[in-house]
Amino acid sequence: NAGVTQTPKFRVLKTGQSMTLLCAQDMNHEYMYWYRQDPGMGLRLIHYSVGEGTTAKGEVPDGYNVSRLKKQNFLLGLESAAPSQTSVYFCASSGSGGLVNTEAFFGQGTRLTVV
Amino acid sequence: KQEVTQIPAALSVPEGENLVLNCSFTDSAIYNLQWFRQDPGKGLTSLLLIQSSQREQTSGRLNASLDKSSGRSTLYIAASQPGDSATYLCAVNFGNEKLTFGTGTRLTIIP
């Protein structure tokens, strides 16, 4: 059972380039999330989804877009990367009822550097 | 503002000792609290989830307690081992689809 899988694990981008981070979960979870982790700031929620075809803004959504075309996948896009988006990105998922009821399961992270 | 604090930021303990990690939160109206472990360069591994109606949860050598009225949770690790060395994160759900994280305590177990 793979759980939550993120692709790629590492990436270096030039300012202004675009990219998409892929998150896949095999637990049949309804809820999926994208967080970023920066030194001294803890993890912060970027966007989330409560089911296939839905998305919602989190705490720090600016500069990012997301899509949830399939229940098992949640994509995070950067249209025009900026150095401030250098971070470690984590995807997570949770089951029935979302975070008020169940625990979150996290992927291994994507380390993104924008130069 | 709903905030989660973990003090100290780093802790070193000799192998075999019992230890307590602390987590405090500013709003007592929580739904649940989750403890995670994070190894360097790795993802987060869920350790324990405590619902607001619970006082504690146990898993092996780990015991997490919750005191909503004082805004505190503790993670107790018994008989520490070098393999317990990691960063421990506390995350609180205040009733929406977001976990509010502390900045973690980096634990080092000295052989």
JSON list of C-alpha atoms in Angstrom, two decimals:
[
{"chain": "A", "resi": 1, "resn": "ASN", "atom": "CA", "xyz": [0.00, 0.00, 0.00]},
{"chain": "A", "resi": 2, "resn": "ALA", "atom": "CA", "xyz": [1.80, 3.14, -1.26]},
{"chain": "A", "resi": 3, "resn": "GLY", "atom": "CA", "xyz": [-0.36, 5.71, 0.58]},
{"chain": "A", "resi": 4, "resn": "VAL", "atom": "CA", "xyz": [0.34, 9.21, -0.73]},
{"chain": "A", "resi": 5, "resn": "THR", "atom": "CA", "xyz": [2.90, 9.53, -3.53]},
{"chain": "A", "resi": 6, "resn": "GLN", "atom": "CA", "xyz": [4.34, 12.81, -4.81]},
{"chain": "A", "resi": 7, "resn": "THR", "atom": "CA", "xyz": [6.10, 13.41, -8.12]},
{"chain": "A", "resi": 8, "resn": "PRO", "atom": "CA", "xyz": [8.78, 14.73, -8.57]},
{"chain": "A", "resi": 9, "resn": "LYS", "atom": "CA", "xyz": [10.84, 14.59, -5.39]},
{"chain": "A", "resi": 10, "resn": "PHE", "atom": "CA", "xyz": [13.22, 17.40, -6.39]},
{"chain": "A", "resi": 11, "resn": "ARG", "atom": "CA", "xyz": [13.05, 20.18, -8.95]},
{"chain": "A", "resi": 12, "resn": "VAL", "atom": "CA", "xyz": [14.96, 23.34, -9.79]},
{"chain": "A", "resi": 13, "resn": "LEU", "atom": "CA", "xyz": [13.13, 26.01, -11.76]},
{"chain": "A", "resi": 14, "resn": "LYS", "atom": "CA", "xyz": [14.16, 29.33, -13.21]},
{"chain": "A", "resi": 15, "resn": "THR", "atom": "CA", "xyz": [12.10, 32.39, -12.31]},
{"chain": "A", "resi": 16, "resn": "GLY", "atom": "CA", "xyz": [9.09, 32.60, -14.59]},
{"chain": "A", "resi": 17, "resn": "GLN", "atom": "CA", "xyz": [8.98, 28.93, -15.54]},
{"chain": "A", "resi": 18, "resn": "SER", "atom": "CA", "xyz": [5.94, 26.81, -14.88]},
{"chain": "A", "resi": 19, "resn": "MET", "atom": "CA", "xyz": [5.53, 23.33, -13.50]},
{"chain": "A", "resi": 20, "resn": "THR", "atom": "CA", "xyz": [3.00, 20.90, -12.07]},
{"chain": "A", "resi": 21, "resn": "LEU", "atom": "CA", "xyz": [3.40, 18.79, -8.95]},
{"chain": "A", "resi": 22, "resn": "LEU", "atom": "CA", "xyz": [1.46, 15.55, -8.91]},
{"chain": "A", "resi": 23, "resn": "CYS", "atom": "CA", "xyz": [-0.04, 13.89, -5.86]},
{"chain": "A", "resi": 24, "resn": "ALA", "atom": "CA", "xyz": [-1.62, 10.45, -5.99]},
{"chain": "A", "resi": 25, "resn": "GLN", "atom": "CA", "xyz": [-3.28, 8.51, -3.17]},
{"chain": "A", "resi": 26, "resn": "ASP", "atom": "CA", "xyz": [-4.49, 4.93, -3.20]},
{"chain": "A", "resi": 27, "resn": "MET", "atom": "CA", "xyz": [-6.60, 5.03, -0.02]},
{"chain": "A", "resi": 28, "resn": "ASN", "atom": "CA", "xyz": [-9.83, 6.14, -1.73]},
{"chain": "A", "resi": 29, "resn": "HIS", "atom": "CA", "xyz": [-9.80, 9.34, 0.34]},
{"chain": "A", "resi": 30, "resn": "GLU", "atom": "CA", "xyz": [-12.20, 12.15, -0.47]},
{"chain": "A", "resi": 31, "resn": "TYR", "atom": "CA", "xyz": [-10.11, 14.97, 0.96]},
{"chain": "A", "resi": 32, "resn": "MET", "atom": "CA", "xyz": [-6.74, 16.09, -0.36]},
{"chain": "A", "resi": 33, "resn": "TYR", "atom": "CA", "xyz": [-4.44, 18.99, 0.56]},
{"chain": "A", "resi": 34, "resn": "TRP", "atom": "CA", "xyz": [-1.33, 20.84, -0.53]},
{"chain": "A", "resi": 35, "resn": "TYR", "atom": "CA", "xyz": [0.95, 22.37, 2.12]},
{"chain": "A", "resi": 36, "resn": "ARG", "atom": "CA", "xyz": [4.25, 24.16, 1.96]},
{"chain": "A", "resi": 37, "resn": "GLN", "atom": "CA", "xyz": [6.91, 23.94, 4.65]},
{"chain": "A", "resi": 38, "resn": "ASP", "atom": "CA", "xyz": [9.34, 26.78, 5.22]},
{"chain": "A", "resi": 39, "resn": "PRO", "atom": "CA", "xyz": [12.00, 27.07, 7.95]},
{"chain": "A", "resi": 40, "resn": "GLY", "atom": "CA", "xyz": [10.66, 28.57, 11.16]},
{"chain": "A", "resi": 41, "resn": "MET", "atom": "CA", "xyz": [7.09, 28.87, 9.86]},
{"chain": "A", "resi": 42, "resn": "GLY", "atom": "CA", "xyz": [5.57, 25.42, 10.12]},
{"chain": "A", "resi": 43, "resn": "LEU", "atom": "CA", "xyz": [3.43, 23.92, 7.41]},
{"chain": "A", "resi": 44, "resn": "ARG", "atom": "CA", "xyz": [0.86, 26.19, 5.75]},
{"chain": "A", "resi": 45, "resn": "LEU", "atom": "CA", "xyz": [-2.13, 25.14, 3.68]},
{"chain": "A", "resi": 46, "resn": "ILE", "atom": "CA", "xyz": [-2.10, 26.24, 0.03]},
{"chain": "A", "resi": 47, "resn": "HIS", "atom": "CA", "xyz": [-5.24, 24.66, -1.46]},
{"chain": "A", "resi": 48, "resn": "TYR", "atom": "CA", "xyz": [-7.43, 21.71, -0.68]},
{"chain": "A", "resi": 49, "resn": "SER", "atom": "CA", "xyz": [-10.17, 19.58, -2.19]},
{"chain": "A", "resi": 50, "resn": "VAL", "atom": "CA", "xyz": [-13.16, 17.92, -0.51]},
{"chain": "A", "resi": 51, "resn": "GLY", "atom": "CA", "xyz": [-13.90, 15.65, -3.45]},
{"chain": "A", "resi": 52, "resn": "GLU", "atom": "CA", "xyz": [-13.41, 14.99, -7.14]},
{"chain": "A", "resi": 53, "resn": "GLY", "atom": "CA", "xyz": [-13.99, 18.14, -9.18]},
{"chain": "A", "resi": 54, "resn": "THR", "atom": "CA", "xyz": [-13.79, 20.50, -6.18]},
{"chain": "A", "resi": 55, "resn": "THR", "atom": "CA", "xyz": [-11.05, 22.83, -4.98]},
{"chain": "A", "resi": 56, "resn": "ALA", "atom": "CA", "xyz": [-10.78, 25.55, -2.34]},
{"chain": "A", "resi": 57, "resn": "LYS", "atom": "CA", "xyz": [-8.24, 28.13, -1.21]},
{"chain": "A", "resi": 58, "resn": "GLY", "atom": "CA", "xyz": [-6.21, 27.64, 1.90]},
{"chain": "A", "resi": 59, "resn": "GLU", "atom": "CA", "xyz": [-4.04, 30.01, 3.87]},
{"chain": "A", "resi": 60, "resn": "VAL", "atom": "CA", "xyz": [-1.46, 30.91, 1.18]},
{"chain": "A", "resi": 61, "resn": "PRO", "atom": "CA", "xyz": [-3.05, 30.30, -2.26]},
{"chain": "A", "resi": 62, "resn": "ASP", "atom": "CA", "xyz": [-1.55, 33.17, -4.28]},
{"chain": "A", "resi": 63, "resn": "GLY", "atom": "CA", "xyz": [0.65, 32.06, -7.18]},
{"chain": "A", "resi": 64, "resn": "TYR", "atom": "CA", "xyz": [-0.71, 28.52, -7.22]},
{"chain": "A", "resi": 65, "resn": "ASN", "atom": "CA", "xyz": [-3.52, 26.69, -8.97]},
{"chain": "A", "resi": 66, "resn": "VAL", "atom": "CA", "xyz": [-4.90, 23.21, -8.38]},
{"chain": "A", "resi": 67, "resn": "SER", "atom": "CA", "xyz": [-7.06, 20.64, -10.10]},
{"chain": "A", "resi": 68, "resn": "ARG", "atom": "CA", "xyz": [-8.81, 17.47, -8.93]},
{"chain": "A", "resi": 69, "resn": "LEU", "atom": "CA", "xyz": [-10.04, 15.76, -12.10]},
{"chain": "A", "resi": 70, "resn": "LYS", "atom": "CA", "xyz": [-9.77, 12.29, -10.60]},
{"chain": "A", "resi": 71, "resn": "LYS", "atom": "CA", "xyz": [-10.47, 11.30, -7.02]},
{"chain": "A", "resi": 72, "resn": "GLN", "atom": "CA", "xyz": [-7.03, 9.78, -6.54]},
{"chain": "A", "resi": 73, "resn": "ASN", "atom": "CA", "xyz": [-5.03, 12.71, -7.96]},
{"chain": "A", "resi": 74, "resn": "PHE", "atom": "CA", "xyz": [-4.49, 16.30, -6.85]},
{"chain": "A", "resi": 75, "resn": "LEU", "atom": "CA", "xyz": [-2.30, 18.55, -9.00]},
{"chain": "A", "resi": 76, "resn": "LEU", "atom": "CA", "xyz": [-0.55, 21.73, -7.86]},
{"chain": "A", "resi": 77, "resn": "GLY", "atom": "CA", "xyz": [0.51, 24.17, -10.57]},
{"chain": "A", "resi": 78, "resn": "LEU", "atom": "CA", "xyz": [2.89, 27.09, -10.55]},
{"chain": "A", "resi": 79, "resn": "GLU", "atom": "CA", "xyz": [2.24, 29.23, -13.63]},
{"chain": "A", "resi": 80, "resn": "SER", "atom": "CA", "xyz": [5.16, 31.63, -13.21]},
{"chain": "A", "resi": 81, "resn": "ALA", "atom": "CA", "xyz": [7.58, 30.53, -10.51]},
{"chain": "A", "resi": 82, "resn": "ALA", "atom": "CA", "xyz": [9.12, 33.08, -8.15]},
{"chain": "A", "resi": 83, "resn": "PRO", "atom": "CA", "xyz": [12.03, 32.70, -5.70]},
{"chain": "A", "resi": 84, "resn": "SER", "atom": "CA", "xyz": [9.52, 33.11, -2.83]},
{"chain": "A", "resi": 85, "resn": "GLN", "atom": "CA", "xyz": [8.03, 29.79, -3.89]},
{"chain": "A", "resi": 86, "resn": "THR", "atom": "CA", "xyz": [11.21, 27.96, -3.00]},
{"chain": "A", "resi": 87, "resn": "SER", "atom": "CA", "xyz": [9.97, 25.51, -0.40]},
{"chain": "A", "resi": 88, "resn": "VAL", "atom": "CA", "xyz": [9.19, 21.91, 0.40]},
{"chain": "A", "resi": 89, "resn": "TYR", "atom": "CA", "xyz": [5.70, 20.98, -0.77]},
{"chain": "A", "resi": 90, "resn": "PHE", "atom": "CA", "xyz": [3.68, 18.27, 0.89]},
{"chain": "A", "resi": 91, "resn": "CYS", "atom": "CA", "xyz": [0.51, 16.62, -0.25]},
{"chain": "A", "resi": 92, "resn": "ALA", "atom": "CA", "xyz": [-1.86, 15.00, 2.24]},
{"chain": "A", "resi": 93, "resn": "SER", "atom": "CA", "xyz": [-5.15, 13.16, 2.23]},
{"chain": "A", "resi": 94, "resn": "SER", "atom": "CA", "xyz": [-7.82, 12.27, 4.76]},
{"chain": "A", "resi": 95, "resn": "GLY", "atom": "CA", "xyz": [-10.80, 9.97, 4.77]},
{"chain": "A", "resi": 96, "resn": "SER", "atom": "CA", "xyz": [-14.49, 10.20, 5.44]},
{"chain": "A", "resi": 97, "resn": "GLY", "atom": "CA", "xyz": [-15.54, 13.48, 7.02]},
{"chain": "A", "resi": 98, "resn": "GLY", "atom": "CA", "xyz": [-12.20, 15.16, 6.53]},
{"chain": "A", "resi": 99, "resn": "LEU", "atom": "CA", "xyz": [-9.85, 16.50, 9.17]},
{"chain": "A", "resi": 100, "resn": "VAL", "atom": "CA", "xyz": [-12.53, 17.07, 11.81]},
{"chain": "A", "resi": 101, "resn": "ASN", "atom": "CA", "xyz": [-12.96, 13.31, 11.98]},
{"chain": "A", "resi": 102, "resn": "THR", "atom": "CA", "xyz": [-9.87, 11.55, 10.74]},
{"chain": "A", "resi": 103, "resn": "GLU", "atom": "CA", "xyz": [-6.13, 11.81, 10.60]},
{"chain": "A", "resi": 104, "resn": "ALA", "atom": "CA", "xyz": [-4.11, 13.22, 7.74]},
{"chain": "A", "resi": 105, "resn": "PHE", "atom": "CA", "xyz": [-1.64, 11.11, 5.77]},
{"chain": "A", "resi": 106, "resn": "PHE", "atom": "CA", "xyz": [1.26, 12.88, 4.12]},
{"chain": "A", "resi": 107, "resn": "GLY", "atom": "CA", "xyz": [3.45, 12.22, 1.13]},
{"chain": "A", "resi": 108, "resn": "GLN", "atom": "CA", "xyz": [7.25, 12.34, 1.13]},
{"chain": "A", "resi": 109, "resn": "GLY", "atom": "CA", "xyz": [7.45, 15.89, -0.15]},
{"chain": "A", "resi": 110, "resn": "THR", "atom": "CA", "xyz": [8.78, 17.76, -3.18]},
{"chain": "A", "resi": 111, "resn": "ARG", "atom": "CA", "xyz": [11.76, 20.02, -2.67]},
{"chain": "A", "resi": 112, "resn": "LEU", "atom": "CA", "xyz": [11.45, 22.94, -5.11]},
{"chain": "A", "resi": 113, "resn": "THR", "atom": "CA", "xyz": [14.11, 25.57, -5.67]},
{"chain": "A", "resi": 114, "resn": "VAL", "atom": "CA", "xyz": [13.40, 28.62, -7.82]},
{"chain": "A", "resi": 115, "resn": "VAL", "atom": "CA", "xyz": [16.50, 30.48, -8.97]},
{"chain": "B", "resi": 1, "resn": "LYS", "atom": "CA", "xyz": [-5.58, 34.23, 15.93]},
{"chain": "B", "resi": 2, "resn": "GLN", "atom": "CA", "xyz": [-5.38, 30.47, 16.26]},
{"chain": "B", "resi": 3, "resn": "GLU", "atom": "CA", "xyz": [-1.78, 29.48, 16.86]},
{"chain": "B", "resi": 4, "resn": "VAL", "atom": "CA", "xyz": [0.15, 26.38, 17.88]},
{"chain": "B", "resi": 5, "resn": "THR", "atom": "CA", "xyz": [3.43, 26.60, 19.77]},
{"chain": "B", "resi": 6, "resn": "GLN", "atom": "CA", "xyz": [6.03, 23.97, 20.51]},
{"chain": "B", "resi": 7, "resn": "ILE", "atom": "CA", "xyz": [8.73, 24.67, 23.08]},
{"chain": "B", "resi": 8, "resn": "PRO", "atom": "CA", "xyz": [11.61, 23.87, 23.16]},
{"chain": "B", "resi": 9, "resn": "ALA", "atom": "CA", "xyz": [12.68, 23.95, 19.53]},
{"chain": "B", "resi": 10, "resn": "ALA", "atom": "CA", "xyz": [15.34, 21.34, 20.24]},
{"chain": "B", "resi": 11, "resn": "LEU", "atom": "CA", "xyz": [15.89, 18.75, 22.94]},
{"chain": "B", "resi": 12, "resn": "SER", "atom": "CA", "xyz": [18.70, 16.26, 23.63]},
{"chain": "B", "resi": 13, "resn": "VAL", "atom": "CA", "xyz": [18.14, 13.31, 25.95]},
{"chain": "B", "resi": 14, "resn": "PRO", "atom": "CA", "xyz": [20.30, 10.30, 26.88]},
{"chain": "B", "resi": 15, "resn": "GLU", "atom": "CA", "xyz": [19.12, 6.95, 25.58]},
{"chain": "B", "resi": 16, "resn": "GLY", "atom": "CA", "xyz": [16.76, 5.10, 27.88]},
{"chain": "B", "resi": 17, "resn": "GLU", "atom": "CA", "xyz": [15.22, 8.16, 29.50]},
{"chain": "B", "resi": 18, "resn": "ASN", "atom": "CA", "xyz": [11.54, 8.97, 29.41]},
{"chain": "B", "resi": 19, "resn": "LEU", "atom": "CA", "xyz": [10.72, 12.37, 27.93]},
{"chain": "B", "resi": 20, "resn": "VAL", "atom": "CA", "xyz": [7.84, 14.75, 27.31]},
{"chain": "B", "resi": 21, "resn": "LEU", "atom": "CA", "xyz": [7.29, 17.01, 24.32]},
{"chain": "B", "resi": 22, "resn": "ASN", "atom": "CA", "xyz": [4.97, 19.98, 24.67]},
{"chain": "B", "resi": 23, "resn": "CYS", "atom": "CA", "xyz": [2.38, 21.58, 22.42]},
{"chain": "B", "resi": 24, "resn": "SER", "atom": "CA", "xyz": [0.21, 24.57, 23.31]},
{"chain": "B", "resi": 25, "resn": "PHE", "atom": "CA", "xyz": [-2.64, 26.16, 21.37]},
{"chain": "B", "resi": 26, "resn": "THR", "atom": "CA", "xyz": [-4.45, 29.46, 21.73]},
{"chain": "B", "resi": 27, "resn": "ASP", "atom": "CA", "xyz": [-8.07, 28.40, 21.19]},
{"chain": "B", "resi": 28, "resn": "SER", "atom": "CA", "xyz": [-9.62, 25.67, 23.33]},
{"chain": "B", "resi": 29, "resn": "ALA", "atom": "CA", "xyz": [-12.40, 25.01, 20.79]},
{"chain": "B", "resi": 30, "resn": "ILE", "atom": "CA", "xyz": [-10.56, 22.32, 18.87]},
{"chain": "B", "resi": 31, "resn": "TYR", "atom": "CA", "xyz": [-11.84, 19.28, 17.02]},
{"chain": "B", "resi": 32, "resn": "ASN", "atom": "CA", "xyz": [-8.71, 17.20, 17.33]},
{"chain": "B", "resi": 33, "resn": "LEU", "atom": "CA", "xyz": [-4.94, 17.26, 17.64]},
{"chain": "B", "resi": 34, "resn": "GLN", "atom": "CA", "xyz": [-2.44, 15.14, 15.76]},
{"chain": "B", "resi": 35, "resn": "TRP", "atom": "CA", "xyz": [1.20, 14.35, 16.50]},
{"chain": "B", "resi": 36, "resn": "PHE", "atom": "CA", "xyz": [3.59, 13.67, 13.63]},
{"chain": "B", "resi": 37, "resn": "ARG", "atom": "CA", "xyz": [7.16, 12.59, 13.29]},
{"chain": "B", "resi": 38, "resn": "GLN", "atom": "CA", "xyz": [9.39, 13.98, 10.53]},
{"chain": "B", "resi": 39, "resn": "ASP", "atom": "CA", "xyz": [12.81, 12.56, 9.71]},
{"chain": "B", "resi": 40, "resn": "PRO", "atom": "CA", "xyz": [15.32, 14.84, 7.90]},
{"chain": "B", "resi": 41, "resn": "GLY", "atom": "CA", "xyz": [14.39, 15.27, 4.26]},
{"chain": "B", "resi": 42, "resn": "LYS", "atom": "CA", "xyz": [11.34, 13.05, 4.63]},
{"chain": "B", "resi": 43, "resn": "GLY", "atom": "CA", "xyz": [7.60, 13.39, 4.90]},
{"chain": "B", "resi": 44, "resn": "LEU", "atom": "CA", "xyz": [5.39, 13.43, 7.97]},
{"chain": "B", "resi": 45, "resn": "THR", "atom": "CA", "xyz": [4.41, 10.20, 9.66]},
{"chain": "B", "resi": 46, "resn": "SER", "atom": "CA", "xyz": [1.25, 10.26, 11.75]},
{"chain": "B", "resi": 47, "resn": "LEU", "atom": "CA", "xyz": [1.84, 9.06, 15.31]},
{"chain": "B", "resi": 48, "resn": "LEU", "atom": "CA", "xyz": [-1.35, 9.73, 17.24]},
{"chain": "B", "resi": 49, "resn": "LEU", "atom": "CA", "xyz": [-4.67, 11.48, 16.72]},
{"chain": "B", "resi": 50, "resn": "ILE", "atom": "CA", "xyz": [-6.63, 12.70, 19.75]},
{"chain": "B", "resi": 51, "resn": "GLN", "atom": "CA", "xyz": [-10.23, 13.78, 19.28]},
{"chain": "B", "resi": 52, "resn": "SER", "atom": "CA", "xyz": [-11.54, 16.66, 21.40]},
{"chain": "B", "resi": 53, "resn": "SER", "atom": "CA", "xyz": [-13.62, 14.26, 23.50]},
{"chain": "B", "resi": 54, "resn": "GLN", "atom": "CA", "xyz": [-10.57, 12.20, 24.44]},
{"chain": "B", "resi": 55, "resn": "ARG", "atom": "CA", "xyz": [-8.00, 12.79, 27.18]},
{"chain": "B", "resi": 56, "resn": "GLU", "atom": "CA", "xyz": [-5.23, 10.59, 25.84]},
{"chain": "B", "resi": 57, "resn": "GLN", "atom": "CA", "xyz": [-4.15, 8.11, 23.20]},
{"chain": "B", "resi": 58, "resn": "THR", "atom": "CA", "xyz": [-1.47, 5.45, 23.36]},
{"chain": "B", "resi": 59, "resn": "SER", "atom": "CA", "xyz": [0.57, 3.62, 20.75]},
{"chain": "B", "resi": 60, "resn": "GLY", "atom": "CA", "xyz": [3.42, 1.44, 21.93]},
{"chain": "B", "resi": 61, "resn": "ARG", "atom": "CA", "xyz": [5.93, 3.60, 23.83]},
{"chain": "B", "resi": 62, "resn": "LEU", "atom": "CA", "xyz": [4.05, 6.78, 22.91]},
{"chain": "B", "resi": 63, "resn": "ASN", "atom": "CA", "xyz": [1.32, 8.43, 24.93]},
{"chain": "B", "resi": 64, "resn": "ALA", "atom": "CA", "xyz": [-0.34, 11.69, 23.97]},
{"chain": "B", "resi": 65, "resn": "SER", "atom": "CA", "xyz": [-2.53, 13.67, 26.32]},
{"chain": "B", "resi": 66, "resn": "LEU", "atom": "CA", "xyz": [-4.93, 16.51, 25.67]},
{"chain": "B", "resi": 67, "resn": "ASP", "atom": "CA", "xyz": [-6.11, 19.23, 28.06]},
{"chain": "B", "resi": 68, "resn": "LYS", "atom": "CA", "xyz": [-8.37, 21.57, 26.10]},
{"chain": "B", "resi": 69, "resn": "SER", "atom": "CA", "xyz": [-9.12, 23.88, 29.02]},
{"chain": "B", "resi": 70, "resn": "SER", "atom": "CA", "xyz": [-5.45, 24.76, 29.44]},
{"chain": "B", "resi": 71, "resn": "GLY", "atom": "CA", "xyz": [-4.69, 24.61, 25.71]},
{"chain": "B", "resi": 72, "resn": "ARG", "atom": "CA", "xyz": [-2.02, 21.95, 26.05]},
{"chain": "B", "resi": 73, "resn": "SER", "atom": "CA", "xyz": [-1.02, 18.57, 24.72]},
{"chain": "B", "resi": 74, "resn": "THR", "atom": "CA", "xyz": [1.98, 16.47, 25.63]},
{"chain": "B", "resi": 75, "resn": "LEU", "atom": "CA", "xyz": [3.66, 13.58, 23.85]},
{"chain": "B", "resi": 76, "resn": "TYR", "atom": "CA", "xyz": [5.31, 11.19, 26.27]},
{"chain": "B", "resi": 77, "resn": "ILE", "atom": "CA", "xyz": [7.99, 8.85, 24.93]},
{"chain": "B", "resi": 78, "resn": "ALA", "atom": "CA", "xyz": [9.02, 6.01, 27.21]},
{"chain": "B", "resi": 79, "resn": "ALA", "atom": "CA", "xyz": [12.45, 4.40, 27.25]},
{"chain": "B", "resi": 80, "resn": "SER", "atom": "CA", "xyz": [13.83, 6.55, 24.44]},
{"chain": "B", "resi": 81, "resn": "GLN", "atom": "CA", "xyz": [15.98, 4.99, 21.70]},
{"chain": "B", "resi": 82, "resn": "PRO", "atom": "CA", "xyz": [18.35, 6.52, 19.13]},
{"chain": "B", "resi": 83, "resn": "GLY", "atom": "CA", "xyz": [15.78, 5.67, 16.46]},
{"chain": "B", "resi": 84, "resn": "ASP", "atom": "CA", "xyz": [13.40, 8.13, 18.11]},
{"chain": "B", "resi": 85, "resn": "SER", "atom": "CA", "xyz": [15.60, 11.00, 16.96]},
{"chain": "B", "resi": 86, "resn": "ALA", "atom": "CA", "xyz": [13.49, 13.16, 14.64]},
{"chain": "B", "resi": 87, "resn": "THR", "atom": "CA", "xyz": [11.44, 16.34, 14.58]},
{"chain": "B", "resi": 88, "resn": "TYR", "atom": "CA", "xyz": [8.06, 16.00, 16.26]},
{"chain": "B", "resi": 89, "resn": "LEU", "atom": "CA", "xyz": [5.24, 18.19, 15.00]},
{"chain": "B", "resi": 90, "resn": "CYS", "atom": "CA", "xyz": [1.95, 18.98, 16.66]},
{"chain": "B", "resi": 91, "resn": "ALA", "atom": "CA", "xyz": [-1.03, 19.97, 14.49]},
{"chain": "B", "resi": 92, "resn": "VAL", "atom": "CA", "xyz": [-4.44, 21.20, 15.62]},
{"chain": "B", "resi": 93, "resn": "ASN", "atom": "CA", "xyz": [-7.75, 21.16, 13.77]},
{"chain": "B", "resi": 94, "resn": "PHE", "atom": "CA", "xyz": [-9.84, 24.13, 14.87]},
{"chain": "B", "resi": 95, "resn": "GLY", "atom": "CA", "xyz": [-12.91, 23.03, 12.94]},
{"chain": "B", "resi": 96, "resn": "ASN", "atom": "CA", "xyz": [-12.18, 23.49, 9.26]},
{"chain": "B", "resi": 97, "resn": "GLU", "atom": "CA", "xyz": [-10.25, 21.69, 6.55]},
{"chain": "B", "resi": 98, "resn": "LYS", "atom": "CA", "xyz": [-6.93, 22.95, 7.79]},
{"chain": "B", "resi": 99, "resn": "LEU", "atom": "CA", "xyz": [-4.35, 21.74, 10.24]},
{"chain": "B", "resi": 100, "resn": "THR", "atom": "CA", "xyz": [-2.51, 24.48, 12.12]},
{"chain": "B", "resi": 101, "resn": "PHE", "atom": "CA", "xyz": [1.01, 23.29, 12.78]},
{"chain": "B", "resi": 102, "resn": "GLY", "atom": "CA", "xyz": [3.58, 24.13, 15.37]},
{"chain": "B", "resi": 103, "resn": "THR", "atom": "CA", "xyz": [7.17, 24.59, 14.24]},
{"chain": "B", "resi": 104, "resn": "GLY", "atom": "CA", "xyz": [8.23, 21.35, 15.88]},
{"chain": "B", "resi": 105, "resn": "THR", "atom": "CA", "xyz": [10.69, 20.06, 18.45]},
{"chain": "B", "resi": 106, "resn": "ARG", "atom": "CA", "xyz": [13.89, 18.50, 17.10]},
{"chain": "B", "resi": 107, "resn": "LEU", "atom": "CA", "xyz": [14.65, 15.54, 19.36]},
{"chain": "B", "resi": 108, "resn": "THR", "atom": "CA", "xyz": [18.09, 13.95, 19.61]},
{"chain": "B", "resi": 109, "resn": "ILE", "atom": "CA", "xyz": [18.57, 10.77, 21.60]},
{"chain": "B", "resi": 110, "resn": "ILE", "atom": "CA", "xyz": [22.19, 10.40, 22.71]},
{"chain": "B", "resi": 111, "resn": "PRO", "atom": "CA", "xyz": [23.46, 6.78, 22.69]}
]
